[in-house]
Structure formats: structure tokens, C-alpha cells
Short mmCIF file of C-alpha atoms in Angstrom, two decimals:
data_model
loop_
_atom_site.label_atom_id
_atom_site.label_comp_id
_atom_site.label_asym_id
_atom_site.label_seq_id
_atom_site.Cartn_x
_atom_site.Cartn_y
_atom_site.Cartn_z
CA UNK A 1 137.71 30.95 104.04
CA UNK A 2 134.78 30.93 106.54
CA UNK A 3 133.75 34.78 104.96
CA UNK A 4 133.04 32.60 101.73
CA UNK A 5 131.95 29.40 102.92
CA UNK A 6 129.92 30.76 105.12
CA UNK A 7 127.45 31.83 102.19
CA UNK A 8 124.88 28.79 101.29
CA UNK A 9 125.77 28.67 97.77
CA UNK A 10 129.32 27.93 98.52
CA UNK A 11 129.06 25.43 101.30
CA UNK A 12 129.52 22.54 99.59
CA UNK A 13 132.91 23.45 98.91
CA UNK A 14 133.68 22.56 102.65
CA UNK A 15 135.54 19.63 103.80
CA UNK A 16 133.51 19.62 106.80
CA UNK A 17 129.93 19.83 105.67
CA UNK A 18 129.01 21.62 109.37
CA UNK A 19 132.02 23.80 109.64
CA UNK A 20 132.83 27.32 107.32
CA UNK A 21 136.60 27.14 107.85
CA UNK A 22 138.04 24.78 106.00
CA UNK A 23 138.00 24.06 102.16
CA UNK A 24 137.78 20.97 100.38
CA UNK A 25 141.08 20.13 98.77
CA UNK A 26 139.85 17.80 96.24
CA UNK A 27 136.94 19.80 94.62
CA UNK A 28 138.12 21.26 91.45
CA UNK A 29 136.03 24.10 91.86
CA UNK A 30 138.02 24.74 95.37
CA UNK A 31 140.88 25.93 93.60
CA UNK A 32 138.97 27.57 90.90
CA UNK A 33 137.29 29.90 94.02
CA UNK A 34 140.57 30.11 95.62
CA UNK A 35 141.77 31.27 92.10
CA UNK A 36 138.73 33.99 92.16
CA UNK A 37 139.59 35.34 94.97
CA UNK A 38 143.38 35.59 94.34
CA UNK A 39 142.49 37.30 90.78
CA UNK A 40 140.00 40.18 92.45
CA UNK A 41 142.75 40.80 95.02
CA UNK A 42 145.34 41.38 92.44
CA UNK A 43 143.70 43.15 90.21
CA UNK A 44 143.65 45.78 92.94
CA UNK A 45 147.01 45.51 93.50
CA UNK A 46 148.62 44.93 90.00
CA UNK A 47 152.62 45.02 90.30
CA UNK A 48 152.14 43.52 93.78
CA UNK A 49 155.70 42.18 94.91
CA UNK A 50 154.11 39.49 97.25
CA UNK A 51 150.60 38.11 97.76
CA UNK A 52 149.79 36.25 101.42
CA UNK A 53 147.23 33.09 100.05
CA UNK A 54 146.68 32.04 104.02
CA UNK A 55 146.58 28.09 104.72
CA UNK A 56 147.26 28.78 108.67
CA UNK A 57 144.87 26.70 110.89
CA UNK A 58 143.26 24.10 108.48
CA UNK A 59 141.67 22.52 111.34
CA UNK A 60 139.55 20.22 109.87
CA UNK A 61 141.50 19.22 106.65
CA UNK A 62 141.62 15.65 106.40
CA UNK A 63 138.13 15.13 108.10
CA UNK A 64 135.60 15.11 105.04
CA UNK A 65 134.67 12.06 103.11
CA UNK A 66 136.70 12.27 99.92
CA UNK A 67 139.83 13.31 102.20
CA UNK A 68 139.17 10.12 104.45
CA UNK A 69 139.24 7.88 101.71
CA UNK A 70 142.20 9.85 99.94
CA UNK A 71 144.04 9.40 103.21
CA UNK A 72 143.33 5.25 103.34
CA UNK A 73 145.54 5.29 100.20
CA UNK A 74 149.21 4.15 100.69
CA UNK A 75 151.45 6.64 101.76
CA UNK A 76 148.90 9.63 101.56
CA UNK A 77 148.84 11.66 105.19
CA UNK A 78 147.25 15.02 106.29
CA UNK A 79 151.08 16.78 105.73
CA UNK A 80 151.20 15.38 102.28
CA UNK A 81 147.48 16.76 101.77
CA UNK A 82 148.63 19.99 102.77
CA UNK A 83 151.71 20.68 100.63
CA UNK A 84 149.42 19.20 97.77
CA UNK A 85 147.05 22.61 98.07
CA UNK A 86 149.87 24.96 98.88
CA UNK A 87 151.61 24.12 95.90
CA UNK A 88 148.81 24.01 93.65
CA UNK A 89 148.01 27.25 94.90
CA UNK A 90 151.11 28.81 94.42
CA UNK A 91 151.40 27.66 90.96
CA UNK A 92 148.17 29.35 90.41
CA UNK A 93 149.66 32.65 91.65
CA UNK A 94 152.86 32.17 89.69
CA UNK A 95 151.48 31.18 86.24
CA UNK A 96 149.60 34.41 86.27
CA UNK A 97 151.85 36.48 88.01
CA UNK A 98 155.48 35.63 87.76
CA UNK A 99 156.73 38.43 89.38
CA UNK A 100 154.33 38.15 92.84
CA UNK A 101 155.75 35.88 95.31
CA UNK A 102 153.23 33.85 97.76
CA UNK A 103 153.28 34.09 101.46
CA UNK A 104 152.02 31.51 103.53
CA UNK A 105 151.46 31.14 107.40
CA UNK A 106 153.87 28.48 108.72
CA UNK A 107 151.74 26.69 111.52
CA UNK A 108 150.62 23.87 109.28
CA UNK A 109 154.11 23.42 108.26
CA UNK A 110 155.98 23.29 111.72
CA UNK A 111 155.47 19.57 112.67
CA UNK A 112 155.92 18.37 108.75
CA UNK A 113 159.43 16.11 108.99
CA UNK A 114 162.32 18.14 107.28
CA UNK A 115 162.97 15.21 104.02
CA UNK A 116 158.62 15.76 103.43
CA UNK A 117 159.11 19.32 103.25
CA UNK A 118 161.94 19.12 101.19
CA UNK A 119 160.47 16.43 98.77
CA UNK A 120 157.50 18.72 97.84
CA UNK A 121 158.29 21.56 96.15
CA UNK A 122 156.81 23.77 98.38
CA UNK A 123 160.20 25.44 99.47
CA UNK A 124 160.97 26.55 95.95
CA UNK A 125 156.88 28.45 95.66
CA UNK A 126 156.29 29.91 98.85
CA UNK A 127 157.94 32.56 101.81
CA UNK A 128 156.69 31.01 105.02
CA UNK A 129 155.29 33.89 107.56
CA UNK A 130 156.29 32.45 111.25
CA UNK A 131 153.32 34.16 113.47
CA UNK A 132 153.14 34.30 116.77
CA UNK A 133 151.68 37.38 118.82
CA UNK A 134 152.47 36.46 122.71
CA UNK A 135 154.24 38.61 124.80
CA UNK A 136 156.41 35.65 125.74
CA UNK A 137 157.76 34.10 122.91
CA UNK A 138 160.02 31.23 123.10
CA UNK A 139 162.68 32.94 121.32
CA UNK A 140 165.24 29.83 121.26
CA UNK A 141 162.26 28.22 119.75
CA UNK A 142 161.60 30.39 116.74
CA UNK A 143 165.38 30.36 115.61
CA UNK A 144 165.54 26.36 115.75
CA UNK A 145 162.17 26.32 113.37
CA UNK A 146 163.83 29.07 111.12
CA UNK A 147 166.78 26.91 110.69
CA UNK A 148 164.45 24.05 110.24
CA UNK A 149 162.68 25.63 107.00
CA UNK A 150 166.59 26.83 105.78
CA UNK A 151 167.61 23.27 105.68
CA UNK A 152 164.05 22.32 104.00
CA UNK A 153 165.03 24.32 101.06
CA UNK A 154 162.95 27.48 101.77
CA UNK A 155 165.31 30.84 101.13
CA UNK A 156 163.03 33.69 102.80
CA UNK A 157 160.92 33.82 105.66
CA UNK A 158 158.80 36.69 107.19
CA UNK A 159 157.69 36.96 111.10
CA UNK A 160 154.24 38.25 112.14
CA UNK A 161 153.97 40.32 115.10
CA UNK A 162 150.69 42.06 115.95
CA UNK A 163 149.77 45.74 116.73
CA UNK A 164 146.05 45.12 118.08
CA UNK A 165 143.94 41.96 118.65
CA UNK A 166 145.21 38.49 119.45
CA UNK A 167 144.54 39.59 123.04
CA UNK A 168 140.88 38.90 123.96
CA UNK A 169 137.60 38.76 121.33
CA UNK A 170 136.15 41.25 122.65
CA UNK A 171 138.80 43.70 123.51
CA UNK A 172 138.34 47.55 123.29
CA UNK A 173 141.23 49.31 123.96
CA UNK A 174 144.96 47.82 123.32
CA UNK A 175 147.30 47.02 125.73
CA UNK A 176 150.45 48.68 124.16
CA UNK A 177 152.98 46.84 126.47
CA UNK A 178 151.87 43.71 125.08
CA UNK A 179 152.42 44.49 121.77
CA UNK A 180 155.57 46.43 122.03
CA UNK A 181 157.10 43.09 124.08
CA UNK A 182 156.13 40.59 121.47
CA UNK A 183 157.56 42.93 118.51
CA UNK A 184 160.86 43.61 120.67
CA UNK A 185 161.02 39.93 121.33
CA UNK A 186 161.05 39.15 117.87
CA UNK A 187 164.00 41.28 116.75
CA UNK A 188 165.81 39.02 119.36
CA UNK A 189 164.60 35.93 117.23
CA UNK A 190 165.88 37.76 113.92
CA UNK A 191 169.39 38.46 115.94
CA UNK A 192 169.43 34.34 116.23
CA UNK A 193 167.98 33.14 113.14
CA UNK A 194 169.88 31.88 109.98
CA UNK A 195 171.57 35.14 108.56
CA UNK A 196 169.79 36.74 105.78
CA UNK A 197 166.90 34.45 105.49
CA UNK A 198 164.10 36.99 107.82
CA UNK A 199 162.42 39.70 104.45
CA UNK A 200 160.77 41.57 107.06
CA UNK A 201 158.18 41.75 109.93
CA UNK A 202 154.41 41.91 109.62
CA UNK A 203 152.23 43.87 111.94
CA UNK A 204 149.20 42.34 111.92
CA UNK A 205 145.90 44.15 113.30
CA UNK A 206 143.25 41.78 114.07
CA UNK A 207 139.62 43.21 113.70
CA UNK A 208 138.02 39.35 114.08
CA UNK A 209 140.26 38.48 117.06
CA UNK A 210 142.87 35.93 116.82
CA UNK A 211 144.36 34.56 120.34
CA UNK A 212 146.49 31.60 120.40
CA UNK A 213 145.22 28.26 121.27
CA UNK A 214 141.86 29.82 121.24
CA UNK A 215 139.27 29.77 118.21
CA UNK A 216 138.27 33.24 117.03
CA UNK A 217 137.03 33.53 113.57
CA UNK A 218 134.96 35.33 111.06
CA UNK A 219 132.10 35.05 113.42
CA UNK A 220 133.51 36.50 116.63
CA UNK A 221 132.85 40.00 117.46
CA UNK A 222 134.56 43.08 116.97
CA UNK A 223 137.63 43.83 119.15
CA UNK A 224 139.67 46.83 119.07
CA UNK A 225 138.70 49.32 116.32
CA UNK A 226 141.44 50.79 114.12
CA UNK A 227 141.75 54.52 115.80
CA UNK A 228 142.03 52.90 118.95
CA UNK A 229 145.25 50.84 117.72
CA UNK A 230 147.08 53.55 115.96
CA UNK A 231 149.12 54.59 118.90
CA UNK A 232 150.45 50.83 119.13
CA UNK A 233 151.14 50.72 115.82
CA UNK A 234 153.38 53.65 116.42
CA UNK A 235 154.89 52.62 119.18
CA UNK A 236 155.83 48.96 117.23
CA UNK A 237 157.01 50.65 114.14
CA UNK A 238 159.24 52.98 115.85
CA UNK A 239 160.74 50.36 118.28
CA UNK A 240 161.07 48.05 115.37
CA UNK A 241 163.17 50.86 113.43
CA UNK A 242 165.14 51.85 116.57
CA UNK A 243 165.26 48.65 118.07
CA UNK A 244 163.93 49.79 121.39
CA UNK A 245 161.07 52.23 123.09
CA UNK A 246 164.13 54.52 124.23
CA UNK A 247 162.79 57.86 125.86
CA UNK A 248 164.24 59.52 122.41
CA UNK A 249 162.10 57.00 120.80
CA UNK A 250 158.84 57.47 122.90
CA UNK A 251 158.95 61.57 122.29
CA UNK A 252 158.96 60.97 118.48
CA UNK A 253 155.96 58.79 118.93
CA UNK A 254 154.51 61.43 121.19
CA UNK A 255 155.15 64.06 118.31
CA UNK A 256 153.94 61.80 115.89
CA UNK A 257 150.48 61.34 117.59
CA UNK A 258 149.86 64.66 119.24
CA UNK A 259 149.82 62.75 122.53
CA UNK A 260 151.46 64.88 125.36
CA UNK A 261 152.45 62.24 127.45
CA UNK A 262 151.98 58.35 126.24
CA UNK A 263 151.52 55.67 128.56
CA UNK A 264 152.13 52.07 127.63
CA UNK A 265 151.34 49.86 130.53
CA UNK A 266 147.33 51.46 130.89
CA UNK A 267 144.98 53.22 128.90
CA UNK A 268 145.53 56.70 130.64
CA UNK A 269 147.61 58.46 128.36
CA UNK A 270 147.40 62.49 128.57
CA UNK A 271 145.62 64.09 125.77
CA UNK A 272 143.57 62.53 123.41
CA UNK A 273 146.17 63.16 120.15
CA UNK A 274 145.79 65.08 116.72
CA UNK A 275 145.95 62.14 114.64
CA UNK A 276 142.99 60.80 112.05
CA UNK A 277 140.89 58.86 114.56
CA UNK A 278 142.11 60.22 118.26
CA UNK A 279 138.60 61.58 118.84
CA UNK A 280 137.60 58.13 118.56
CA UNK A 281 140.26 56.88 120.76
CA UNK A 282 139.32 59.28 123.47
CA UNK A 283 135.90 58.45 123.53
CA UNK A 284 136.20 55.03 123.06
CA UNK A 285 138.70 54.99 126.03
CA UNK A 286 136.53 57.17 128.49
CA UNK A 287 133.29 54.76 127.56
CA UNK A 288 135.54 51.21 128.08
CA UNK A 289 137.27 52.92 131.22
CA UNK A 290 134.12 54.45 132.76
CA UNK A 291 130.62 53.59 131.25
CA UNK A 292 130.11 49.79 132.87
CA UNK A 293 131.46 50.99 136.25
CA UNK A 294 129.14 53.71 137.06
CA UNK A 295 126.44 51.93 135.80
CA UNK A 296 127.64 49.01 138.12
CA UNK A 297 128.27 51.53 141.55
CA UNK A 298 124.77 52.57 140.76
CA UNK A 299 123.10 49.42 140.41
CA UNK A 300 125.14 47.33 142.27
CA UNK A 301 126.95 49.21 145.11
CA UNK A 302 124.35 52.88 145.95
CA UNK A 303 122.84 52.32 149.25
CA UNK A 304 119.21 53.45 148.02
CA UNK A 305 119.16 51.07 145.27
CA UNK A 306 120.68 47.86 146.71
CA UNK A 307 118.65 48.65 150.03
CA UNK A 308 115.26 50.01 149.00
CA UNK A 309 114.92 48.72 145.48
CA UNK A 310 116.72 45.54 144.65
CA UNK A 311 115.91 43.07 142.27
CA UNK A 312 112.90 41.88 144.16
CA UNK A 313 111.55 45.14 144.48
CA UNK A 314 112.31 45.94 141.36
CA UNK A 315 110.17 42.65 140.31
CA UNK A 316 107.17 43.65 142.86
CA UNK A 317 107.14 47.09 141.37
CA UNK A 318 107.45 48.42 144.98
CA UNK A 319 109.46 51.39 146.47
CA UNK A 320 108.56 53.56 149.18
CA UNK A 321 108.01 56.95 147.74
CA UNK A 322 110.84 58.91 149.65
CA UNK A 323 113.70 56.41 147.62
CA UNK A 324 112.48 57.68 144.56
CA UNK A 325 113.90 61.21 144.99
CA UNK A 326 117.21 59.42 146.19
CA UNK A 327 117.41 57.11 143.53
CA UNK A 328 116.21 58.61 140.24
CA UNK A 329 117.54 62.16 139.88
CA UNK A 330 120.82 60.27 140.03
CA UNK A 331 120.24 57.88 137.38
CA UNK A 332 118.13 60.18 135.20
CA UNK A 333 121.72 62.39 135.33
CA UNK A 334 124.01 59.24 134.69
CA UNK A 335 122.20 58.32 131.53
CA UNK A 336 121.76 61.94 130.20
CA UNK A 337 125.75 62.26 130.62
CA UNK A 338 126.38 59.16 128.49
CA UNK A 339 123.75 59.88 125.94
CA UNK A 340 125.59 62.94 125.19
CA UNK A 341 128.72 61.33 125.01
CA UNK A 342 127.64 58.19 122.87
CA UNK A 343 125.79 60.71 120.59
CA UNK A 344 129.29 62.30 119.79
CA UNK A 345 130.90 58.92 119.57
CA UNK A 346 128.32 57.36 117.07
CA UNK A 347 128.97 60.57 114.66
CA UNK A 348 132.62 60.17 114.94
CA UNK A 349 132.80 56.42 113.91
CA UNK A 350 130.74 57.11 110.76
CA UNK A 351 132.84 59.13 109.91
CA UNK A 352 134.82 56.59 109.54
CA UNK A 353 133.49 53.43 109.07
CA UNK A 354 130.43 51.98 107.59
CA UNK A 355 126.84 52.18 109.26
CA UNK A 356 126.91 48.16 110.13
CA UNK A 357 130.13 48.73 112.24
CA UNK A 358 128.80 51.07 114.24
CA UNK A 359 125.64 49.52 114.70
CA UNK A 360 127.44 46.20 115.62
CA UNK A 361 130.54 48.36 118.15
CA UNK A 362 127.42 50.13 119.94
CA UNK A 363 124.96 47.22 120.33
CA UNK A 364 128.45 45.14 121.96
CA UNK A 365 129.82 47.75 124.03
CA UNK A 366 127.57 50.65 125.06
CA UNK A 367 123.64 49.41 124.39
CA UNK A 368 123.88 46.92 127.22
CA UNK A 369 125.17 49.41 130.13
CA UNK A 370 122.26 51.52 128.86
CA UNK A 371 119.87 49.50 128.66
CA UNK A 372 120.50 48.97 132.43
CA UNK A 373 120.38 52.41 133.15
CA UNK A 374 116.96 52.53 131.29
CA UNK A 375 115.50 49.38 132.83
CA UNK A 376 116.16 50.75 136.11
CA UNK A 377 114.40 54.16 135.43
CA UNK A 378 111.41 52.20 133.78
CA UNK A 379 110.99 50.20 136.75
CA UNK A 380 111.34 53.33 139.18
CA UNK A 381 108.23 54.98 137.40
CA UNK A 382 106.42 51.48 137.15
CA UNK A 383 106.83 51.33 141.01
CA UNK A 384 106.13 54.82 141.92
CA UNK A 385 102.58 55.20 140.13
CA UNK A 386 99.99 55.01 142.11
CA UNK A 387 97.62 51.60 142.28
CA UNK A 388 95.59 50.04 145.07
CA UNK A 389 97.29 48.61 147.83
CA UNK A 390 96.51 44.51 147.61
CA UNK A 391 95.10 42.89 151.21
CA UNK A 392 98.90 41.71 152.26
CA UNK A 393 100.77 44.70 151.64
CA UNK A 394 101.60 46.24 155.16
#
């Protein structure tokens, strides 16, 4: 919700007056938003077998002012406060489209007792989507809660895996071996689960990263970029189908992608692909492998520059003349190399996405290694025109 309640004209629809992410349950004008929302989405998706309406991570629910006196009523609680919205919800969604069936995410139902579940009404509404994106899932765990929601009275579940994101906020390139793991690690949970009851698996991408027991949001910044996931993807779909990354396996992905020889456990993979998007991949993998580092050996680790013009130097504006020639033809070359490069990269992600993405993906990930770079050459010409020597320089 925080996309929405962000927006000033909308925030008093929070529970939370300070805080974007969490809707007020007992506006009427809640649901009629939520309703909205739902209605633009489907009319973009007419026919649409199921629709996903959310409710994962209500933080706050139970927190505002007409909750807190709600929940001083007899036998009102936070759980009860939850079902009340999810099935209100997923009436709206079936009175005007009998034939779409909601999805919910199933955190905010894990810890509800069994007989509360079943008592609601919920089970008969809604297909619970179990998420979790670790590499190290507690796979004993996820079939006890399955049978859990089969003896509540629910008849399908989902599980959410993830391709990219849920690994750091500001993550660039995807660590495949993650994401393979936690997708093979679910199959293991279907092979325990209640028979019949898992519909199907969804690979989530996270663009606004998601990490557990951390709190990314609408307002965090970008991690990894679409082109720079697909190869995951690949690599999870096919392992899902085949129920392993087999070496039979990992050539069809290879073939797929156009990638000679795929790695998995680093971001070193030979070739940079025929797919839409590798050149973006490449690039974006040779500036998040490469582009800090050398700006870091030469500001941080070159003899000339941490010797004859450090940060106190550098604040002085002094240098003795000879360092110049040792220290700026090599940056002056570093930051032509990676102007070059960037230049290609910013034309290659508008091709692709819009001008505020690449604006925001630049400014986050290459800007600030330049801006070093640029400092440093700024200061070098500062400190090598002439001026007057003052009475205590030696």
C-alpha cells in the first residue's frame, strides 16, 4: 500500500498516521481504494484465473486509534482484525469476478490458532501463497504449516520462491546459487506437503528489495535490474521443470541464453549472452565487478596518491609538482575508460526502461565512484596552479 499511501491525499487512510504501509481497516473508503485498485488491475487482465490482493506484513495493523478501541471490545484481537479485511476483500473480488480466485501471502496467517482460522471463512475465499526466499529453508517446517492450513479448511496453496532480490537492498548482480537452492529446496517441501493441495510455485523478482526479517519497502532503492536476473530466472525455471540443475539441464539454459559457459556460484560467466537485455547484464556486471575497485586502488592503495597527496594534501591544495605527472595521467585515463563505458550503458537501459530508472540506477551505482575520480582530478589542478608561497611553507 505504501505506493498509495504514500501520496498526501490518501494518507489519512493509514492506520498509522506516520507510517505509508499499512491501511486502515475500518475506513469505508479503505476498501473502496482497495476496490480501485483491484478494478484497474483487472481490467487489464480480464479472464484472469487468479488475482494476488497482498495482506503480507501488516505491521502496524491494530496500532491506530479506531483499531485500539475496536480491539478493547470483547473478544476482538489483531487475528480476528485480519481475517475481517481478507474476507471483505475477497468478497469484493468474487462479487465482481466469480471466476478469479484471490491469492493471499500467508505470513499474517501462520500464528492464527487452527479453530480461528477455520471459524472465519477465510479458507473457503482465498489460496494462501507460503513465501519464503532463504537459501535455507526449514523444509520440515513448511510441510507442518501446509498441513496446518489443510486442516483449517483451505484446499489450495501456492509457494513463493524468488529469482532476484530478497538478498540485499541494494544488490546489483544476482547470486544464482542462492536462488537456485531456495527453489530446489522448495520442491522438497512440495514432496512432503499434504498431496494435491501445492497449485504451483511463484518466482518472485523483487525490484524494491524484500529480505527477511529486514524492512525494505516502496522507498528502498533499486536492487538488481531485470536483464541482470534473467539468467536466474532460467536457471529456476528449468530446475523447477527438471527437478535439478543437472549438466543436461545447465546446457539447455546455456542454449537458451547464448551464454557459452554459465557460472552459478559468481558473476563470471563466459560471454555476455544473446538474450533481450545481456548487453545490459555485461555491462552492468563489468561496472559492479570493477568500477569501485579501481577507483579504490587508485585512491586508496597507489603509492603517489596515498604518499604525496592524501586527504590533507588534498585539503591544503598542495602537491609537489613532480607527483602530478605520476598521479594524473593515470586518473585522467581511469575516468575516460569508464565514461566510455557508462555512456554505452546509459543508452542501453533506455532502451529499456524509463528515463527516471536510469537516472535513479546511475546516481546509486556509478555517479559516486565518479565523482571520486573527478574530485580527485579537480583537486590535482587546484593544487598544481601556481599561487604565492605563504611565510610557513618550507
Amino acid at each position: 500500500m505504501e505506493f498509495v499511501l504514500k501520496h498526501e491525499a490518501l494518507a489519512h487512510l493509514r492506520e498509522v498516521a506516520l507510517f505509508p504501509n499499512t491501511l486502515n481497516p475500518h475506513e469505508a473508503e479503505s476498501l473502496a481504494l482497495v476496490g480501485a485498485m483491484i478494478s484497474q488491475v483487472m481490467e487489464l487482465h480480464p479472464g484472469a484465473r487468479w488475482l494476488h490482493v497482498g495482506c503480507d506484513e501488516v505491521y502496524y495493523l491494530g496500532e491506530g486509534e479506531a483499531s485500539r478501541r475496536w480491539l478493547q471490545q470483547e473478544h476482538n484481537t489483531k487475528a480476528r482484525l485480519c481475517l475481517s479485511h481478507i474476507k471483505a476483500v475477497a468478497c469484493h473480488v468474487l462479487a465482481r469476478h466469480p471466476a478469479t480466485r484471490p491469492l493471499v501471502w500467508d505470513d499474517m496467517l501462520r500464528a492464527i490458532p487452527e479453530d480461528q482460522l477455520s471459524a472465519s471463512g477465510v479458507p473457503q475465499l482465498v489460496e494462501p501463497v507460503l513465501w519464503d526466499y532463504g537459501a535455507d529453508l526449514d523444509i520440515h517446517g513448511k510441510a507442518l504449516l501446509m498441513e496446518k492450513y489443510r486442516k483449517c479448511g483451505f484446499l489450495r496453496l501456492w509457494a513463493a520462491s524468488a529469482f532476484k532480490g530478497a538478498t540485499g537492498a541494494s544488490q546489483a548482480l544476482t547470486p544464482i546459487e542462492h536462488h537456485l537452492r531456495n527453489n530446489m529446496q522448495w520442491l522438497q517441501v512440495a514432496a512432503r506437503g499434504p498431496a494435491d493441495m501445492l497449485q504451483g510455485i511463484v518466482l518472485t523478482g523483487w525490484q524494491r528489495d524484500f529480505a527477511p526479517f529486514e524492512k525494505y519497502d516502496h522507498f528502498s532503492v533499486l536492487c538488481e535490474l531485470l536483464p541482470v536476473g534473467i539468467p536466474s530466472l532460467a536457471v529456476c525455471l528449468q530446475s523447477l521443470l527438471h527437478g535439478g540443475f543437472a549438466e543436461d539441464v545447465k546446457a539447455k539454459v546455456e542454449n537458451f541464453l547464448g551464454i557459452s559457459n554459465l557460472e552459478i556460484t559468481d558473476f563470471t560467466s563466459e560471454g555476455a549472452g544473446s538474450f533481450p537485455g545481456s548487453d545490459i547484464l555485461a555491462l552492468v556486471t563489468h561496472v559492479g565487478l570493477h568500477l569501485r575497485s579501481s577507483v579504490d586502488t587508485l585512491l586508496e592503495r597507489d603509492r603517489y596518491v596515498t604518499g604525496w597527496f592524501s586527504p590533507y594534501h588534498r585539503r591544503r591544495k598542495l602537491i609537489h609538482p613532480v607527483m602530478v605527472q605520476h598521479i594524473q595521467p593515470q586518473a585522467l585515463s581511469l575516468l575516460a575508460r569508464w565514461s566510455t563505458l557508462v555512456q554505452e550503458l546509459e543508452a542501453a537501459l533506455h532502451r529499456v526502461f524509463y528515463p527516471d530508472t536510469v537516472e535513479e540506477w546511475l546516481e546509486e551505482n556509478v555517479q559516486p565512484s565518479l565523482r571520486r575520480l573527478q574530485g580527485l582530478l579537480q583537486d590535482l589542478r587546484e593544487a598544481a596552479s601556481p599561487r604565492p608561497l605563504a611565510a610557513q611553507d618550507p
